[in-house]
Amino acid sequence: MILVFGATGRTGKAVVQALLEKQAAVKVMVRQADKARDLFGDNVEIVEGEIFDQTALAAAFEGVSKVYLLLGNSESQLALEKQITDMAVKCGVALLVKQSSMESLEASDKPIPAMHVESEKYIKASGLNWVMIRPTFFAQMLLTCARGVTTADTLSFPLRNGVVAVTDARDVAEVAAKVLTESGHENKSYDLTGPELLSFSTIAALLSCTTGRQITYKDMPLETYRAVLSNVINDGWRVNAVCEELDALANNCVTHITGTIEQLLGRPPRSAADFLTDYKAAFMPQ
């Protein structure tokens, strides 16, 4: 049995689906069972509860041999990941796979990467077998820009002239399912990227080709983005952490791509053009 945390999020959903395609037995721990049931039906075992509730957490770990750890970014994330790690040790799980990020380097002073660095250290020191999956900028983030594309033919995002290695969450999910269902990956870290480094001006040009309209990139001031984000996220720590992360990307904190997805999956990773083609409808006027 594989226990998945973060199963109702963007990447978590894809991880669960990839595991089900491999006919793995999957359990999820979520705050809202109805939401998970709507997504997965009776195909997964659902435990409803909060991670800080040790009784609920222990129930989630019953019968579990492997864990996929993916939590939403928050000020309490490190503490929660430590609790999950401790429970995994207590229950004797065979493998803990954590989704971290490629930006998580020792020298980083940004909140999210710094948290991931500490969590990775804690897991590695726990005595558990582990795998670190470390993607970078998700292609699915482009969907947050869809409204501006559909209403004003404008791709607006606070990345200045920075470049990103656009990485599809579906590829990350396939890698996760592979390491959770096969042996030979224990105690390895996998940095995952798409096939190319792209500026948002280039992404706008790709969108133009995909939609048949002239799409223009407009750099959004970071403080403007912060205000927009504050209207939809009622968590000042998270808003600041996301903005700090985007500022690092705008300053080209990721300057290389890896071949890890192709090495693991035996095929090239999906490109940004592939993603935009698959999600074309989201960028077309209604």
PDB file of C-alpha atoms in Angstrom:
ATOM      1  CA  MET A   1       0.000   0.000   0.000  1.00  0.00           C
ATOM      2  CA  ILE A   2       1.293   3.449  -0.993  1.00  0.00           C
ATOM      3  CA  LEU A   3       0.215   6.451   1.063  1.00  0.00           C
ATOM      4  CA  VAL A   4       0.022   9.741  -0.847  1.00  0.00           C
ATOM      5  CA  PHE A   5      -0.045  13.143   0.843  1.00  0.00           C
ATOM      6  CA  GLY A   6      -1.205  16.105  -1.250  1.00  0.00           C
ATOM      7  CA  ALA A   7      -3.384  13.863  -3.409  1.00  0.00           C
ATOM      8  CA  THR A   8      -5.943  16.529  -4.316  1.00  0.00           C
ATOM      9  CA  GLY A   9      -3.376  19.066  -5.559  1.00  0.00           C
ATOM     10  CA  ARG A  10      -2.128  19.593  -9.095  1.00  0.00           C
ATOM     11  CA  THR A  11       0.759  17.132  -8.989  1.00  0.00           C
ATOM     12  CA  GLY A  12      -0.717  14.883  -6.309  1.00  0.00           C
ATOM     13  CA  LYS A  13      -3.730  14.055  -8.489  1.00  0.00           C
ATOM     14  CA  ALA A  14      -1.439  13.098 -11.331  1.00  0.00           C
ATOM     15  CA  VAL A  15       0.688  10.944  -9.002  1.00  0.00           C
ATOM     16  CA  VAL A  16      -2.365   9.023  -7.801  1.00  0.00           C
ATOM     17  CA  GLN A  17      -3.570   8.477 -11.368  1.00  0.00           C
ATOM     18  CA  ALA A  18      -0.114   7.286 -12.463  1.00  0.00           C
ATOM     19  CA  LEU A  19      -0.012   4.840  -9.541  1.00  0.00           C
ATOM     20  CA  LEU A  20      -3.488   3.540 -10.349  1.00  0.00           C
ATOM     21  CA  GLU A  21      -2.404   2.978 -13.954  1.00  0.00           C
ATOM     22  CA  LYS A  22       0.310   0.742 -12.530  1.00  0.00           C
ATOM     23  CA  GLN A  23      -2.406  -1.064 -10.534  1.00  0.00           C
ATOM     24  CA  ALA A  24      -0.836  -0.029  -7.241  1.00  0.00           C
ATOM     25  CA  ALA A  25      -2.864  -0.020  -4.033  1.00  0.00           C
ATOM     26  CA  VAL A  26      -3.194   3.631  -2.996  1.00  0.00           C
ATOM     27  CA  LYS A  27      -4.272   5.344   0.205  1.00  0.00           C
ATOM     28  CA  VAL A  28      -4.590   9.112   0.554  1.00  0.00           C
ATOM     29  CA  MET A  29      -4.747  11.329   3.625  1.00  0.00           C
ATOM     30  CA  VAL A  30      -6.795  14.466   2.994  1.00  0.00           C
ATOM     31  CA  ARG A  31      -8.644  17.161   4.885  1.00  0.00           C
ATOM     32  CA  GLN A  32     -11.828  16.646   2.854  1.00  0.00           C
ATOM     33  CA  ALA A  33     -12.797  13.083   2.029  1.00  0.00           C
ATOM     34  CA  ASP A  34     -15.589  14.189  -0.318  1.00  0.00           C
ATOM     35  CA  LYS A  35     -13.116  16.039  -2.535  1.00  0.00           C
ATOM     36  CA  ALA A  36     -10.889  12.963  -2.812  1.00  0.00           C
ATOM     37  CA  ARG A  37     -13.917  10.752  -3.463  1.00  0.00           C
ATOM     38  CA  ASP A  38     -15.030  13.035  -6.297  1.00  0.00           C
ATOM     39  CA  LEU A  39     -11.571  12.746  -7.856  1.00  0.00           C
ATOM     40  CA  PHE A  40     -10.827   9.061  -7.362  1.00  0.00           C
ATOM     41  CA  GLY A  41     -14.107   7.326  -6.583  1.00  0.00           C
ATOM     42  CA  ASP A  42     -13.590   3.986  -4.894  1.00  0.00           C
ATOM     43  CA  ASN A  43     -10.182   3.447  -6.485  1.00  0.00           C
ATOM     44  CA  VAL A  44      -8.256   4.639  -3.432  1.00  0.00           C
ATOM     45  CA  GLU A  45      -8.577   4.245   0.315  1.00  0.00           C
ATOM     46  CA  ILE A  46      -9.300   7.612   1.941  1.00  0.00           C
ATOM     47  CA  VAL A  47      -8.348   8.760   5.419  1.00  0.00           C
ATOM     48  CA  GLU A  48      -9.737  12.137   6.462  1.00  0.00           C
ATOM     49  CA  GLY A  49      -7.821  14.155   9.017  1.00  0.00           C
ATOM     50  CA  GLU A  50      -5.111  16.651   9.836  1.00  0.00           C
ATOM     51  CA  ILE A  51      -1.457  15.677   9.879  1.00  0.00           C
ATOM     52  CA  PHE A  52      -0.903  17.228  13.297  1.00  0.00           C
ATOM     53  CA  ASP A  53      -3.562  14.840  14.689  1.00  0.00           C
ATOM     54  CA  GLN A  54      -1.376  11.894  15.663  1.00  0.00           C
ATOM     55  CA  THR A  55      -4.332   9.516  15.907  1.00  0.00           C
ATOM     56  CA  ALA A  56      -5.469  10.320  12.368  1.00  0.00           C
ATOM     57  CA  LEU A  57      -1.889  10.191  11.076  1.00  0.00           C
ATOM     58  CA  ALA A  58      -1.315   6.778  12.654  1.00  0.00           C
ATOM     59  CA  ALA A  59      -4.540   5.519  11.051  1.00  0.00           C
ATOM     60  CA  ALA A  60      -3.327   6.737   7.663  1.00  0.00           C
ATOM     61  CA  PHE A  61      -0.115   4.726   8.055  1.00  0.00           C
ATOM     62  CA  GLU A  62      -1.853   1.424   8.837  1.00  0.00           C
ATOM     63  CA  GLY A  63      -0.830  -1.188   6.287  1.00  0.00           C
ATOM     64  CA  VAL A  64       1.394   1.252   4.406  1.00  0.00           C
ATOM     65  CA  SER A  65       4.799   0.268   3.011  1.00  0.00           C
ATOM     66  CA  LYS A  66       5.679   3.385   0.967  1.00  0.00           C
ATOM     67  CA  VAL A  67       4.895   7.091   1.214  1.00  0.00           C
ATOM     68  CA  TYR A  68       4.752   9.991  -1.247  1.00  0.00           C
ATOM     69  CA  LEU A  69       5.227  13.253   0.622  1.00  0.00           C
ATOM     70  CA  LEU A  70       3.876  16.350  -1.081  1.00  0.00           C
ATOM     71  CA  LEU A  71       2.504  19.151   1.071  1.00  0.00           C
ATOM     72  CA  GLY A  72       1.269  22.594   0.154  1.00  0.00           C
ATOM     73  CA  ASN A  73       3.686  25.361   1.007  1.00  0.00           C
ATOM     74  CA  SER A  74       3.007  26.878   4.419  1.00  0.00           C
ATOM     75  CA  GLU A  75       4.847  28.199   7.441  1.00  0.00           C
ATOM     76  CA  SER A  76       4.151  24.887   9.228  1.00  0.00           C
ATOM     77  CA  GLN A  77       5.257  22.683   6.327  1.00  0.00           C
ATOM     78  CA  LEU A  78       8.622  21.687   7.786  1.00  0.00           C
ATOM     79  CA  ALA A  79       7.083  20.719  11.123  1.00  0.00           C
ATOM     80  CA  LEU A  80       4.396  18.654   9.368  1.00  0.00           C
ATOM     81  CA  GLU A  81       6.936  16.892   7.139  1.00  0.00           C
ATOM     82  CA  LYS A  82       8.970  16.015  10.218  1.00  0.00           C
ATOM     83  CA  GLN A  83       5.850  14.524  11.832  1.00  0.00           C
ATOM     84  CA  ILE A  84       5.199  12.407   8.749  1.00  0.00           C
ATOM     85  CA  THR A  85       8.838  11.290   8.677  1.00  0.00           C
ATOM     86  CA  ASP A  86       8.721  10.348  12.345  1.00  0.00           C
ATOM     87  CA  MET A  87       5.552   8.314  11.819  1.00  0.00           C
ATOM     88  CA  ALA A  88       7.128   6.598   8.821  1.00  0.00           C
ATOM     89  CA  VAL A  89      10.067   5.580  11.010  1.00  0.00           C
ATOM     90  CA  LYS A  90       7.741   4.397  13.780  1.00  0.00           C
ATOM     91  CA  CYS A  91       5.692   2.312  11.344  1.00  0.00           C
ATOM     92  CA  GLY A  92       8.733   0.882   9.564  1.00  0.00           C
ATOM     93  CA  VAL A  93       7.846   1.963   6.031  1.00  0.00           C
ATOM     94  CA  ALA A  94      10.185   0.737   3.312  1.00  0.00           C
ATOM     95  CA  LEU A  95      10.476   3.991   1.350  1.00  0.00           C
ATOM     96  CA  LEU A  96       9.656   7.684   1.709  1.00  0.00           C
ATOM     97  CA  VAL A  97       9.602   9.717  -1.498  1.00  0.00           C
ATOM     98  CA  LYS A  98       9.591  13.488  -1.014  1.00  0.00           C
ATOM     99  CA  GLN A  99       8.740  16.043  -3.667  1.00  0.00           C
ATOM    100  CA  SER A 100      11.227  18.854  -3.169  1.00  0.00           C
ATOM    101  CA  SER A 101      12.434  21.373  -5.753  1.00  0.00           C
ATOM    102  CA  MET A 102      15.499  21.970  -7.892  1.00  0.00           C
ATOM    103  CA  GLU A 103      15.845  25.440  -6.408  1.00  0.00           C
ATOM    104  CA  SER A 104      16.443  23.923  -2.967  1.00  0.00           C
ATOM    105  CA  LEU A 105      20.156  24.482  -2.517  1.00  0.00           C
ATOM    106  CA  GLU A 106      22.131  24.940   0.688  1.00  0.00           C
ATOM    107  CA  ALA A 107      22.943  28.552  -0.148  1.00  0.00           C
ATOM    108  CA  SER A 108      19.325  29.587  -0.740  1.00  0.00           C
ATOM    109  CA  ASP A 109      17.795  32.068   1.684  1.00  0.00           C
ATOM    110  CA  LYS A 110      14.331  31.859   0.103  1.00  0.00           C
ATOM    111  CA  PRO A 111      11.625  30.441   2.410  1.00  0.00           C
ATOM    112  CA  ILE A 112      10.418  27.508   0.295  1.00  0.00           C
ATOM    113  CA  PRO A 113      13.845  26.203  -0.844  1.00  0.00           C
ATOM    114  CA  ALA A 114      15.257  26.656   2.668  1.00  0.00           C
ATOM    115  CA  MET A 115      12.374  24.612   4.060  1.00  0.00           C
ATOM    116  CA  HIS A 116      12.948  21.841   1.513  1.00  0.00           C
ATOM    117  CA  VAL A 117      16.666  21.727   2.339  1.00  0.00           C
ATOM    118  CA  GLU A 118      15.922  21.202   6.031  1.00  0.00           C
ATOM    119  CA  SER A 119      13.249  18.607   5.319  1.00  0.00           C
ATOM    120  CA  GLU A 120      15.557  16.663   2.992  1.00  0.00           C
ATOM    121  CA  LYS A 121      18.239  16.641   5.699  1.00  0.00           C
ATOM    122  CA  TYR A 122      15.764  15.404   8.308  1.00  0.00           C
ATOM    123  CA  ILE A 123      14.542  12.568   6.093  1.00  0.00           C
ATOM    124  CA  LYS A 124      18.061  11.499   5.156  1.00  0.00           C
ATOM    125  CA  ALA A 125      19.066  11.415   8.825  1.00  0.00           C
ATOM    126  CA  SER A 126      15.999   9.375   9.813  1.00  0.00           C
ATOM    127  CA  GLY A 127      17.347   6.000   8.740  1.00  0.00           C
ATOM    128  CA  LEU A 128      14.549   5.542   6.191  1.00  0.00           C
ATOM    129  CA  ASN A 129      15.143   4.630   2.568  1.00  0.00           C
ATOM    130  CA  TRP A 130      14.308   7.774   0.631  1.00  0.00           C
ATOM    131  CA  VAL A 131      14.058   9.330  -2.816  1.00  0.00           C
ATOM    132  CA  MET A 132      14.058  13.072  -3.463  1.00  0.00           C
ATOM    133  CA  ILE A 133      12.127  14.186  -6.541  1.00  0.00           C
ATOM    134  CA  ARG A 134      13.178  17.743  -7.370  1.00  0.00           C
ATOM    135  CA  PRO A 135      11.273  19.387 -10.241  1.00  0.00           C
ATOM    136  CA  THR A 136      11.419  23.019 -11.248  1.00  0.00           C
ATOM    137  CA  PHE A 137       8.884  25.440 -12.784  1.00  0.00           C
ATOM    138  CA  PHE A 138       5.677  23.550 -13.598  1.00  0.00           C
ATOM    139  CA  ALA A 139       4.083  24.006 -17.019  1.00  0.00           C
ATOM    140  CA  GLN A 140       0.731  23.964 -15.234  1.00  0.00           C
ATOM    141  CA  MET A 141       1.614  27.357 -13.716  1.00  0.00           C
ATOM    142  CA  LEU A 142       0.922  28.811 -17.164  1.00  0.00           C
ATOM    143  CA  LEU A 143      -2.762  28.064 -16.616  1.00  0.00           C
ATOM    144  CA  THR A 144      -2.817  30.834 -13.994  1.00  0.00           C
ATOM    145  CA  CYS A 145      -2.111  33.242 -16.864  1.00  0.00           C
ATOM    146  CA  ALA A 146      -4.938  31.935 -19.060  1.00  0.00           C
ATOM    147  CA  ARG A 147      -7.428  34.712 -18.313  1.00  0.00           C
ATOM    148  CA  GLY A 148      -5.087  37.419 -19.576  1.00  0.00           C
ATOM    149  CA  VAL A 149      -4.382  35.371 -22.703  1.00  0.00           C
ATOM    150  CA  THR A 150      -8.046  34.778 -23.484  1.00  0.00           C
ATOM    151  CA  THR A 151      -9.267  38.316 -22.763  1.00  0.00           C
ATOM    152  CA  ALA A 152      -6.357  40.501 -23.844  1.00  0.00           C
ATOM    153  CA  ASP A 153      -3.968  38.276 -25.832  1.00  0.00           C
ATOM    154  CA  THR A 154      -1.433  39.014 -23.117  1.00  0.00           C
ATOM    155  CA  LEU A 155       0.767  36.610 -21.189  1.00  0.00           C
ATOM    156  CA  SER A 156       1.400  38.472 -17.945  1.00  0.00           C
ATOM    157  CA  PHE A 157       3.761  37.109 -15.298  1.00  0.00           C
ATOM    158  CA  PRO A 158       6.457  38.537 -12.969  1.00  0.00           C
ATOM    159  CA  LEU A 159       9.517  36.882 -14.512  1.00  0.00           C
ATOM    160  CA  ARG A 160      11.199  39.842 -16.235  1.00  0.00           C
ATOM    161  CA  ASN A 161      13.771  38.394 -18.680  1.00  0.00           C
ATOM    162  CA  GLY A 162      14.425  35.259 -16.649  1.00  0.00           C
ATOM    163  CA  VAL A 163      14.304  31.764 -18.088  1.00  0.00           C
ATOM    164  CA  VAL A 164      12.613  28.636 -16.740  1.00  0.00           C
ATOM    165  CA  ALA A 165      12.946  24.954 -17.567  1.00  0.00           C
ATOM    166  CA  VAL A 166       9.213  24.410 -18.056  1.00  0.00           C
ATOM    167  CA  THR A 167       8.432  20.990 -16.552  1.00  0.00           C
ATOM    168  CA  ASP A 168       5.153  19.128 -16.954  1.00  0.00           C
ATOM    169  CA  ALA A 169       3.575  17.843 -13.734  1.00  0.00           C
ATOM    170  CA  ARG A 170       2.413  14.757 -15.643  1.00  0.00           C
ATOM    171  CA  ASP A 171       6.037  13.777 -16.264  1.00  0.00           C
ATOM    172  CA  VAL A 172       6.871  14.345 -12.604  1.00  0.00           C
ATOM    173  CA  ALA A 173       3.944  12.114 -11.637  1.00  0.00           C
ATOM    174  CA  GLU A 174       5.153   9.326 -13.927  1.00  0.00           C
ATOM    175  CA  VAL A 175       8.608   9.511 -12.355  1.00  0.00           C
ATOM    176  CA  ALA A 176       7.034   9.381  -8.901  1.00  0.00           C
ATOM    177  CA  ALA A 177       4.987   6.315  -9.798  1.00  0.00           C
ATOM    178  CA  LYS A 178       8.065   4.626 -11.214  1.00  0.00           C
ATOM    179  CA  VAL A 179      10.230   5.089  -8.132  1.00  0.00           C
ATOM    180  CA  LEU A 180       7.344   4.063  -5.865  1.00  0.00           C
ATOM    181  CA  THR A 181       6.661   0.818  -7.719  1.00  0.00           C
ATOM    182  CA  GLU A 182      10.159  -0.290  -8.740  1.00  0.00           C
ATOM    183  CA  SER A 183      13.326  -1.074  -6.821  1.00  0.00           C
ATOM    184  CA  GLY A 184      16.732   0.444  -7.421  1.00  0.00           C
ATOM    185  CA  HIS A 185      15.941   4.089  -6.684  1.00  0.00           C
ATOM    186  CA  GLU A 186      16.580   4.084  -2.960  1.00  0.00           C
ATOM    187  CA  ASN A 187      18.585   6.990  -1.522  1.00  0.00           C
ATOM    188  CA  LYS A 188      18.801   8.901  -4.805  1.00  0.00           C
ATOM    189  CA  SER A 189      17.891  12.476  -5.699  1.00  0.00           C
ATOM    190  CA  TYR A 190      16.373  13.197  -9.107  1.00  0.00           C
ATOM    191  CA  ASP A 191      16.443  16.747 -10.506  1.00  0.00           C
ATOM    192  CA  LEU A 192      13.675  16.965 -13.105  1.00  0.00           C
ATOM    193  CA  THR A 193      13.271  19.525 -15.886  1.00  0.00           C
ATOM    194  CA  GLY A 194      11.606  19.931 -19.220  1.00  0.00           C
ATOM    195  CA  PRO A 195      13.734  19.801 -22.377  1.00  0.00           C
ATOM    196  CA  GLU A 196      14.608  23.500 -22.746  1.00  0.00           C
ATOM    197  CA  LEU A 197      15.161  26.801 -20.971  1.00  0.00           C
ATOM    198  CA  LEU A 198      12.595  29.357 -22.092  1.00  0.00           C
ATOM    199  CA  SER A 199      11.905  33.025 -21.496  1.00  0.00           C
ATOM    200  CA  PHE A 200       8.304  34.116 -21.176  1.00  0.00           C
ATOM    201  CA  SER A 201       8.687  36.004 -24.444  1.00  0.00           C
ATOM    202  CA  THR A 202       9.416  32.667 -26.116  1.00  0.00           C
ATOM    203  CA  ILE A 203       6.472  31.049 -24.319  1.00  0.00           C
ATOM    204  CA  ALA A 204       4.254  33.859 -25.645  1.00  0.00           C
ATOM    205  CA  ALA A 205       5.516  33.103 -29.152  1.00  0.00           C
ATOM    206  CA  LEU A 206       4.666  29.416 -28.649  1.00  0.00           C
ATOM    207  CA  LEU A 207       1.206  30.443 -27.478  1.00  0.00           C
ATOM    208  CA  SER A 208       0.821  32.527 -30.626  1.00  0.00           C
ATOM    209  CA  CYS A 209       1.562  29.461 -32.746  1.00  0.00           C
ATOM    210  CA  THR A 210      -0.779  27.290 -30.701  1.00  0.00           C
ATOM    211  CA  THR A 211      -3.751  29.671 -30.618  1.00  0.00           C
ATOM    212  CA  GLY A 212      -3.333  31.333 -34.004  1.00  0.00           C
ATOM    213  CA  ARG A 213      -3.397  34.756 -32.311  1.00  0.00           C
ATOM    214  CA  GLN A 214      -0.636  37.219 -31.540  1.00  0.00           C
ATOM    215  CA  ILE A 215       0.129  36.761 -27.838  1.00  0.00           C
ATOM    216  CA  THR A 216       2.399  39.337 -26.202  1.00  0.00           C
ATOM    217  CA  TYR A 217       4.406  38.853 -23.031  1.00  0.00           C
ATOM    218  CA  LYS A 218       3.993  41.614 -20.468  1.00  0.00           C
ATOM    219  CA  ASP A 219       6.234  41.535 -17.413  1.00  0.00           C
ATOM    220  CA  MET A 220       4.111  42.069 -14.304  1.00  0.00           C
ATOM    221  CA  PRO A 221       5.811  43.964 -11.467  1.00  0.00           C
ATOM    222  CA  LEU A 222       6.339  41.611  -8.568  1.00  0.00           C
ATOM    223  CA  GLU A 223       4.470  43.862  -6.157  1.00  0.00           C
ATOM    224  CA  THR A 224       1.472  43.880  -8.484  1.00  0.00           C
ATOM    225  CA  TYR A 225       1.562  40.093  -8.557  1.00  0.00           C
ATOM    226  CA  ARG A 226       1.843  40.063  -4.771  1.00  0.00           C
ATOM    227  CA  ALA A 227      -1.352  42.130  -4.514  1.00  0.00           C
ATOM    228  CA  VAL A 228      -3.184  39.839  -6.936  1.00  0.00           C
ATOM    229  CA  LEU A 229      -2.049  36.764  -5.031  1.00  0.00           C
ATOM    230  CA  SER A 230      -3.091  38.294  -1.714  1.00  0.00           C
ATOM    231  CA  ASN A 231      -6.647  38.522  -3.031  1.00  0.00           C
ATOM    232  CA  VAL A 232      -6.855  34.762  -3.550  1.00  0.00           C
ATOM    233  CA  ILE A 233      -4.543  33.403  -0.806  1.00  0.00           C
ATOM    234  CA  ASN A 234      -5.282  34.354   2.781  1.00  0.00           C
ATOM    235  CA  ASP A 235      -1.809  33.458   4.026  1.00  0.00           C
ATOM    236  CA  GLY A 236       0.795  36.210   4.169  1.00  0.00           C
ATOM    237  CA  TRP A 237       3.687  33.776   4.675  1.00  0.00           C
ATOM    238  CA  ARG A 238       2.752  31.782   1.581  1.00  0.00           C
ATOM    239  CA  VAL A 239       2.213  34.872  -0.564  1.00  0.00           C
ATOM    240  CA  ASN A 240       5.643  36.178   0.379  1.00  0.00           C
ATOM    241  CA  ALA A 241       7.286  32.756  -0.111  1.00  0.00           C
ATOM    242  CA  VAL A 242       5.814  32.370  -3.603  1.00  0.00           C
ATOM    243  CA  CYS A 243       6.923  35.884  -4.565  1.00  0.00           C
ATOM    244  CA  GLU A 244      10.432  35.192  -3.260  1.00  0.00           C
ATOM    245  CA  GLU A 245      10.539  32.013  -5.350  1.00  0.00           C
ATOM    246  CA  LEU A 246       9.453  33.842  -8.494  1.00  0.00           C
ATOM    247  CA  ASP A 247      12.032  36.563  -7.854  1.00  0.00           C
ATOM    248  CA  ALA A 248      14.737  33.895  -7.694  1.00  0.00           C
ATOM    249  CA  LEU A 249      13.537  32.421 -10.998  1.00  0.00           C
ATOM    250  CA  ALA A 250      13.458  35.897 -12.551  1.00  0.00           C
ATOM    251  CA  ASN A 251      17.114  36.167 -11.539  1.00  0.00           C
ATOM    252  CA  ASN A 252      17.882  32.889 -13.331  1.00  0.00           C
ATOM    253  CA  CYS A 253      18.440  30.657 -10.311  1.00  0.00           C
ATOM    254  CA  VAL A 254      17.906  27.653 -12.620  1.00  0.00           C
ATOM    255  CA  THR A 255      20.264  27.832 -15.573  1.00  0.00           C
ATOM    256  CA  HIS A 256      20.428  24.254 -16.807  1.00  0.00           C
ATOM    257  CA  ILE A 257      18.251  21.336 -17.819  1.00  0.00           C
ATOM    258  CA  THR A 258      18.669  17.676 -16.926  1.00  0.00           C
ATOM    259  CA  GLY A 259      18.094  14.476 -18.883  1.00  0.00           C
ATOM    260  CA  THR A 260      16.691  12.662 -15.870  1.00  0.00           C
ATOM    261  CA  ILE A 261      13.094  12.341 -17.065  1.00  0.00           C
ATOM    262  CA  GLU A 262      14.204  10.731 -20.322  1.00  0.00           C
ATOM    263  CA  GLN A 263      16.634   8.448 -18.491  1.00  0.00           C
ATOM    264  CA  LEU A 264      13.921   7.238 -16.131  1.00  0.00           C
ATOM    265  CA  LEU A 265      10.933   7.088 -18.471  1.00  0.00           C
ATOM    266  CA  GLY A 266      12.694   6.103 -21.687  1.00  0.00           C
ATOM    267  CA  ARG A 267      11.190   9.016 -23.626  1.00  0.00           C
ATOM    268  CA  PRO A 268      11.788  12.762 -23.854  1.00  0.00           C
ATOM    269  CA  PRO A 269       9.964  14.983 -21.371  1.00  0.00           C
ATOM    270  CA  ARG A 270       6.957  16.901 -22.608  1.00  0.00           C
ATOM    271  CA  SER A 271       7.936  20.301 -24.003  1.00  0.00           C
ATOM    272  CA  ALA A 272       6.201  23.599 -23.357  1.00  0.00           C
ATOM    273  CA  ALA A 273       4.779  23.370 -26.877  1.00  0.00           C
ATOM    274  CA  ASP A 274       3.382  19.917 -26.048  1.00  0.00           C
ATOM    275  CA  PHE A 275       1.753  21.289 -22.913  1.00  0.00           C
ATOM    276  CA  LEU A 276       0.227  24.292 -24.691  1.00  0.00           C
ATOM    277  CA  THR A 277      -1.173  22.028 -27.402  1.00  0.00           C
ATOM    278  CA  ASP A 278      -2.724  19.666 -24.853  1.00  0.00           C
ATOM    279  CA  TYR A 279      -4.259  22.578 -22.916  1.00  0.00           C
ATOM    280  CA  LYS A 280      -5.056  24.779 -25.903  1.00  0.00           C
ATOM    281  CA  ALA A 281      -8.713  25.142 -24.932  1.00  0.00           C
ATOM    282  CA  ALA A 282      -7.741  26.948 -21.723  1.00  0.00           C
ATOM    283  CA  PHE A 283      -6.104  29.718 -23.764  1.00  0.00           C
ATOM    284  CA  MET A 284      -8.893  30.184 -26.306  1.00  0.00           C
ATOM    285  CA  PRO A 285     -11.670  32.793 -25.926  1.00  0.00           C
ATOM    286  CA  GLN A 286     -14.974  31.230 -24.916  1.00  0.00           C
TER     287      GLN A 286
END
